[in-house]
Coordinates of N, CA and C in Angstrom, one line a residue:
M565 N -9.5 -10.2 -10.1 CA -9.8 -9.8 -8.7 C -10.1 -8.3 -8.6
R566 N -11.0 -7.9 -7.8 CA -11.3 -6.5 -7.6 C -11.0 -6.2 -6.1
Y567 N -10.4 -5.1 -5.8 CA -10.1 -4.7 -4.5 C -10.6 -3.3 -4.2
P568 N -11.3 -3.2 -3.0 CA -11.8 -1.8 -2.7 C -10.7 -0.9 -2.3
D569 N -10.9 0.4 -2.5 CA -9.9 1.4 -2.2 C -10.1 2.0 -0.8
A570 N -11.1 1.5 -0.1 CA -11.5 2.1 1.2 C -10.5 1.7 2.3
W571 N -10.3 2.5 3.2 CA -9.5 2.2 4.4 C -10.3 2.6 5.6
P572 N -10.2 2.0 6.7 CA -9.7 0.6 6.8 C -10.7 -0.4 6.3
R573 N -10.2 -1.6 6.0 CA -11.1 -2.6 5.6 C -11.4 -3.5 6.8
M574 N -12.6 -3.3 7.3 CA -13.0 -4.1 8.5 C -13.1 -5.6 8.1
D575 N -13.4 -5.9 6.8 CA -13.6 -7.2 6.4 C -12.2 -7.9 6.2
A576 N -11.1 -7.2 6.3 CA -9.8 -7.8 6.1 C -9.3 -8.3 7.5
Q577 N -10.0 -7.9 8.5 CA -9.5 -8.2 9.9 C -10.2 -9.6 10.3
P578 N -9.4 -10.5 10.9 CA -9.9 -11.8 11.3 C -10.7 -11.7 12.6
V579 N -11.8 -10.9 12.5 CA -12.7 -10.8 13.7 C -14.1 -11.0 13.4
G580 N -14.9 -11.3 14.4 CA -16.3 -11.6 14.1 C -17.2 -10.4 14.0
K581 N -18.5 -10.6 13.8 CA -19.4 -9.5 13.6 C -19.5 -8.5 14.8
A582 N -19.5 -9.1 16.0 CA -19.5 -8.3 17.2 C -18.3 -7.4 17.3
A583 N -17.1 -7.9 17.1 CA -15.9 -7.1 17.1 C -15.9 -6.0 16.1
K584 N -16.4 -6.4 14.9 CA -16.5 -5.4 13.8 C -17.4 -4.2 14.2
S585 N -18.5 -4.6 14.8 CA -19.5 -3.6 15.2 C -18.8 -2.6 16.3
I586 N -18.1 -3.2 17.2 CA -17.5 -2.4 18.3 C -16.4 -1.5 17.6
L587 N -15.6 -2.1 16.7 CA -14.5 -1.3 16.1 C -15.1 -0.1 15.3
R588 N -16.2 -0.4 14.6 CA -16.9 0.6 13.8 C -17.4 1.7 14.7
S589 N -18.0 1.3 15.8 CA -18.6 2.3 16.8 C -17.5 3.1 17.4
M590 N -16.4 2.5 17.7 CA -15.2 3.2 18.3 C -14.7 4.2 17.3
E591 N -14.6 3.8 16.0 CA -14.2 4.7 15.0 C -15.1 5.9 14.8
R592 N -16.4 5.6 14.8 CA -17.4 6.7 14.7 C -17.2 7.7 15.8
C593 N -17.1 7.2 17.1 CA -16.9 8.1 18.2 C -15.6 8.9 18.1
S594 N -14.5 8.2 17.7 CA -13.2 8.9 17.5 C -13.3 10.1 16.5
V595 N -14.0 9.8 15.4 CA -14.1 10.8 14.4 C -15.0 12.0 14.9
S596 N -16.1 11.6 15.5 CA -17.1 12.7 15.9 C -16.6 13.5 17.1
W597 N -15.8 13.0 17.9 CA -15.4 13.7 19.1 C -14.1 14.4 18.9
A598 N -13.4 14.2 17.8 CA -12.1 14.8 17.6 C -12.1 16.3 17.4
D599 N -11.2 17.0 17.9 CA -11.1 18.4 17.6 C -10.5 18.6 16.2
A600 N -9.6 17.7 15.8 CA -9.0 17.8 14.5 C -8.7 16.3 14.1
L601 N -8.8 16.1 12.8 CA -8.6 14.7 12.3 C -7.4 14.8 11.3
T602 N -6.4 13.9 11.5 CA -5.3 13.8 10.6 C -5.1 12.4 10.1
A603 N -4.4 12.2 9.0 CA -4.1 10.9 8.5 C -2.8 11.0 7.7
V604 N -2.2 9.8 7.5 CA -0.9 9.7 6.8 C -1.1 9.4 5.4
S605 N -2.3 9.3 4.9 CA -2.5 9.1 3.4 C -3.8 9.8 3.0
H606 N -3.8 10.2 1.7 CA -5.0 10.8 1.1 C -6.1 9.8 1.1
T607 N -5.8 8.5 0.9 CA -6.9 7.5 0.9 C -7.6 7.5 2.3
Q608 N -6.9 7.6 3.4 CA -7.5 7.7 4.7 C -8.4 8.9 4.8
C609 N -7.8 10.1 4.4 CA -8.6 11.3 4.4 C -9.9 11.2 3.6
D610 N -9.8 10.6 2.4 CA -11.0 10.4 1.6 C -12.0 9.5 2.3
Y611 N -11.5 8.5 2.9 CA -12.4 7.5 3.7 C -13.2 8.3 4.8
F612 N -12.5 9.0 5.6 CA -13.2 9.7 6.7 C -14.1 10.8 6.2
N613 N -13.8 11.4 5.1 CA -14.7 12.4 4.5 C -15.9 11.7 3.9
R614 N -15.7 10.6 3.2 CA -16.8 9.9 2.6 C -17.7 9.2 3.6
E615 N -17.1 8.5 4.6 CA -17.9 7.8 5.6 C -18.6 8.7 6.6
Y616 N -17.9 9.7 7.0 CA -18.4 10.5 8.2 C -18.5 12.0 7.8
G617 N -18.2 12.4 6.6 CA -18.3 13.8 6.3 C -17.3 14.7 7.1
A618 N -16.3 14.1 7.5 CA -15.3 14.8 8.4 C -14.1 15.3 7.6
A619 N -13.8 16.6 7.9 CA -12.6 17.2 7.3 C -11.4 16.5 7.9
C620 N -10.4 16.2 7.1 CA -9.2 15.5 7.5 C -8.0 16.2 6.9
E621 N -7.0 16.4 7.7 CA -5.7 17.0 7.3 C -4.7 15.9 7.0
Y622 N -4.2 15.9 5.7 CA -3.2 14.9 5.3 C -1.8 15.4 5.9
I623 N -1.2 14.6 6.6 CA 0.2 14.9 7.2 C 1.0 13.6 6.8
P624 N 2.0 13.8 5.9 CA 2.8 12.6 5.5 C 3.7 12.2 6.7
A625 N 3.9 10.9 6.7 CA 4.8 10.3 7.7 C 6.2 10.9 7.6
A626 N 6.8 11.3 8.6 CA 8.2 11.9 8.6 C 9.2 10.8 8.4
V627 N 10.3 11.2 7.7 CA 11.4 10.2 7.6 C 12.7 11.0 7.9
E628 N 13.6 10.2 8.4 CA 14.9 10.8 8.7 C 15.8 10.6 7.5
M629 N 16.4 11.7 7.0 CA 17.2 11.7 5.8 C 18.6 11.2 6.3
R630 N 19.2 10.3 5.5 CA 20.5 9.8 5.8 C 21.4 9.9 4.6
E631 N 22.7 9.7 4.8 CA 23.6 9.7 3.7 C 23.4 8.5 2.8
P632 N 23.5 8.6 1.5 CA 23.4 7.4 0.6 C 24.4 6.4 1.0
R633 N 24.0 5.1 0.8 CA 25.0 4.0 1.0 C 25.1 3.2 -0.2
A634 N 26.2 2.4 -0.3 CA 26.4 1.6 -1.5 C 25.3 0.6 -1.6
P635 N 24.9 0.2 -2.8 CA 23.7 -0.7 -3.0 C 24.1 -2.2 -2.8
G636 N 24.8 -2.5 -1.7 CA 25.2 -3.9 -1.5 C 24.0 -4.9 -1.4
L637 N 22.9 -4.5 -0.8 CA 21.8 -5.4 -0.6 C 21.2 -5.7 -2.0
L638 N 21.1 -4.7 -2.8 CA 20.6 -4.9 -4.2 C 21.5 -5.9 -5.0
R639 N 22.8 -5.6 -4.9 CA 23.7 -6.5 -5.6 C 23.6 -7.9 -5.1
Q640 N 23.5 -8.1 -3.8 CA 23.4 -9.4 -3.1 C 22.3 -10.2 -3.7
H641 N 21.2 -9.5 -4.0 CA 20.0 -10.2 -4.5 C 19.9 -10.2 -6.1
G642 N 21.0 -9.7 -6.7 CA 21.0 -9.7 -8.2 C 20.1 -8.7 -8.8
L643 N 19.8 -7.6 -8.0 CA 18.8 -6.6 -8.5 C 19.6 -5.4 -9.1
P644 N 19.0 -4.7 -10.0 CA 19.6 -3.5 -10.6 C 19.9 -2.5 -9.5
T645 N 21.1 -1.8 -9.7 CA 21.5 -0.8 -8.7 C 21.2 0.6 -9.2
R646 N 20.7 0.7 -10.4 CA 20.3 2.1 -10.9 C 19.1 1.9 -11.8
D647 N 18.5 3.0 -12.1 CA 17.4 3.0 -13.1 C 16.3 2.0 -12.7
Y648 N 15.7 2.2 -11.5 CA 14.5 1.3 -11.2 C 13.5 2.1 -10.5
I649 N 12.3 1.6 -10.4 CA 11.1 2.2 -9.7 C 10.9 1.3 -8.5
L650 N 10.9 1.9 -7.3 CA 10.7 1.1 -6.1 C 9.3 1.3 -5.5
F651 N 8.7 0.2 -5.3 CA 7.4 0.1 -4.6 C 7.7 -0.6 -3.2
A652 N 7.6 0.2 -2.1 CA 7.9 -0.4 -0.8 C 6.7 -0.2 0.1
A653 N 6.0 -1.3 0.4 CA 4.8 -1.3 1.2 C 4.4 -2.7 1.5
R654 N 3.5 -2.9 2.5 CA 2.9 -4.2 2.7 C 2.2 -4.6 1.5
L655 N 2.2 -5.8 1.1 CA 1.5 -6.3 0.0 C 0.1 -6.7 0.3
M656 N -0.7 -5.7 0.4 CA -2.2 -5.8 0.7 C -2.9 -5.0 -0.3
P657 N -4.2 -5.3 -0.6 CA -4.9 -4.5 -1.6 C -5.0 -3.0 -1.3
E658 N -4.9 -2.6 -0.1 CA -5.0 -1.2 0.2 C -3.8 -0.4 -0.3
T659 N -2.7 -1.0 -0.6 CA -1.5 -0.3 -1.1 C -1.5 -0.1 -2.6
G660 N -2.4 -0.8 -3.3 CA -2.6 -0.6 -4.7 C -1.6 -1.1 -5.7
A661 N -0.8 -2.1 -5.3 CA 0.2 -2.7 -6.2 C -0.5 -3.3 -7.4
H662 N -1.7 -3.7 -7.3 CA -2.5 -4.3 -8.4 C -2.8 -3.3 -9.5
Y663 N -2.7 -2.0 -9.2 CA -2.8 -1.0 -10.2 C -1.5 -0.7 -10.9
L664 N -0.4 -0.7 -10.0 CA 0.9 -0.4 -10.5 C 1.5 -1.4 -11.5
I665 N 1.3 -2.7 -11.3 CA 1.9 -3.7 -12.1 C 1.4 -3.6 -13.6
P666 N 0.1 -3.6 -13.8 CA -0.4 -3.5 -15.2 C 0.0 -2.2 -15.9
A667 N 0.0 -1.1 -15.1 CA 0.4 0.2 -15.6 C 1.9 0.2 -16.0
Y668 N 2.7 -0.4 -15.2 CA 4.2 -0.5 -15.4 C 4.4 -1.3 -16.7
R669 N 3.7 -2.4 -16.8 CA 3.9 -3.4 -18.0 C 3.6 -2.7 -19.3
Q670 N 2.8 -1.6 -19.3 CA 2.4 -0.9 -20.5 C 3.6 0.1 -20.9
L671 N 4.5 0.4 -20.0 CA 5.6 1.3 -20.2 C 6.6 0.6 -21.1
K672 N 7.1 1.4 -22.0 CA 8.3 1.0 -22.8 C 9.5 1.6 -22.1
T673 N 10.1 0.8 -21.2 CA 11.2 1.3 -20.4 C 12.2 0.2 -20.1
D674 N 13.4 0.6 -19.9 CA 14.4 -0.4 -19.4 C 14.5 -0.4 -17.9
C675 N 13.8 0.6 -17.2 CA 13.8 0.6 -15.8 C 13.1 -0.6 -15.2
S676 N 13.7 -1.2 -14.2 CA 13.1 -2.3 -13.5 C 12.1 -1.8 -12.5
L677 N 11.2 -2.6 -12.1 CA 10.2 -2.4 -11.0 C 10.6 -3.3 -9.9
L678 N 11.0 -2.7 -8.8 CA 11.3 -3.5 -7.6 C 10.1 -3.4 -6.6
I679 N 9.5 -4.5 -6.3 CA 8.4 -4.5 -5.3 C 8.9 -5.2 -4.0
A680 N 9.1 -4.3 -3.0 CA 9.6 -4.7 -1.7 C 8.6 -4.6 -0.7
G681 N 8.2 -5.8 -0.1 CA 7.2 -5.7 0.9 C 6.8 -7.1 1.4
D682 N 6.2 -7.1 2.6 CA 5.8 -8.4 3.2 C 4.4 -8.7 2.8
G683 N 4.2 -9.9 2.2 CA 2.8 -10.3 1.8 C 2.3 -11.4 2.7
S684 N 2.9 -11.6 3.9 CA 2.5 -12.7 4.7 C 1.0 -12.6 5.2
Q685 N 0.5 -11.4 5.3 CA -0.9 -11.3 5.8 C -1.9 -11.5 4.7
S686 N -1.4 -11.5 3.4 CA -2.4 -11.7 2.3 C -1.7 -12.5 1.2
P687 N -1.4 -13.8 1.4 CA -0.7 -14.6 0.4 C -1.4 -14.7 -0.9
A688 N -2.8 -14.8 -0.9 CA -3.5 -14.9 -2.1 C -3.3 -13.6 -3.0
Y689 N -3.3 -12.4 -2.3 CA -3.0 -11.2 -3.0 C -1.6 -11.2 -3.6
T690 N -0.6 -11.6 -2.8 CA 0.8 -11.7 -3.3 C 0.9 -12.6 -4.5
A691 N 0.2 -13.7 -4.5 CA 0.2 -14.6 -5.6 C -0.5 -13.9 -6.8
H692 N -1.5 -13.2 -6.6 CA -2.2 -12.4 -7.7 C -1.3 -11.4 -8.3
L693 N -0.5 -10.7 -7.5 CA 0.5 -9.7 -8.0 C 1.5 -10.4 -8.9
K694 N 2.0 -11.6 -8.5 CA 3.0 -12.3 -9.3 C 2.3 -12.8 -10.6
E695 N 1.1 -13.1 -10.6 CA 0.4 -13.4 -11.8 C 0.3 -12.2 -12.7
L696 N 0.0 -11.1 -12.1 CA -0.1 -9.8 -12.9 C 1.3 -9.5 -13.6
A697 N 2.3 -9.8 -12.9 CA 3.7 -9.6 -13.4 C 4.0 -10.4 -14.6
G698 N 3.3 -11.5 -14.7 CA 3.3 -12.4 -15.9 C 4.7 -12.8 -16.4
G699 N 5.7 -12.9 -15.4 CA 7.0 -13.3 -15.8 C 7.8 -12.2 -16.5
D700 N 7.4 -11.0 -16.4 CA 8.1 -9.9 -17.0 C 9.5 -9.8 -16.3
P701 N 10.6 -10.0 -17.0 CA 11.9 -10.0 -16.3 C 12.3 -8.7 -15.7
R702 N 11.6 -7.6 -16.0 CA 11.9 -6.3 -15.4 C 11.3 -6.1 -14.0
I703 N 10.4 -7.0 -13.6 CA 9.7 -6.9 -12.3 C 10.3 -7.9 -11.4
H704 N 10.7 -7.3 -10.2 CA 11.4 -8.1 -9.2 C 10.6 -8.0 -7.9
F705 N 10.4 -9.1 -7.2 CA 9.8 -9.1 -5.9 C 10.9 -9.5 -4.8
T706 N 10.9 -8.7 -3.8 CA 11.9 -9.0 -2.7 C 11.2 -9.0 -1.4

């Protein structure tokens, strides 16, 4: 399977041609009339630059720092509590997990790969990710 890196994917939305045309037109207006353009990912900035030649400022999403807690949820699911790589995102082609899994499988490491995310919007993609994992016992889906 091949997945485009473009954002947003109008073809991923369950809408007809007319709705896609309207959405694209609204996007074009938003970009051309904006005083400044910001995005929460470099992929989005690249998309706006490529599609509209628009300068875009990357501003990462803010997070609230909290005190560490005991890894009870990990233990509850039988997952490692230390030495793991965490991928936390919606399981959709735009998030790029299909690049991560083959790259991870080439590593010679005892670290586990924890893939935490909802794949309900793209069950075929989630199934493909599990195929890519190939039964590797170091890869866990939650």
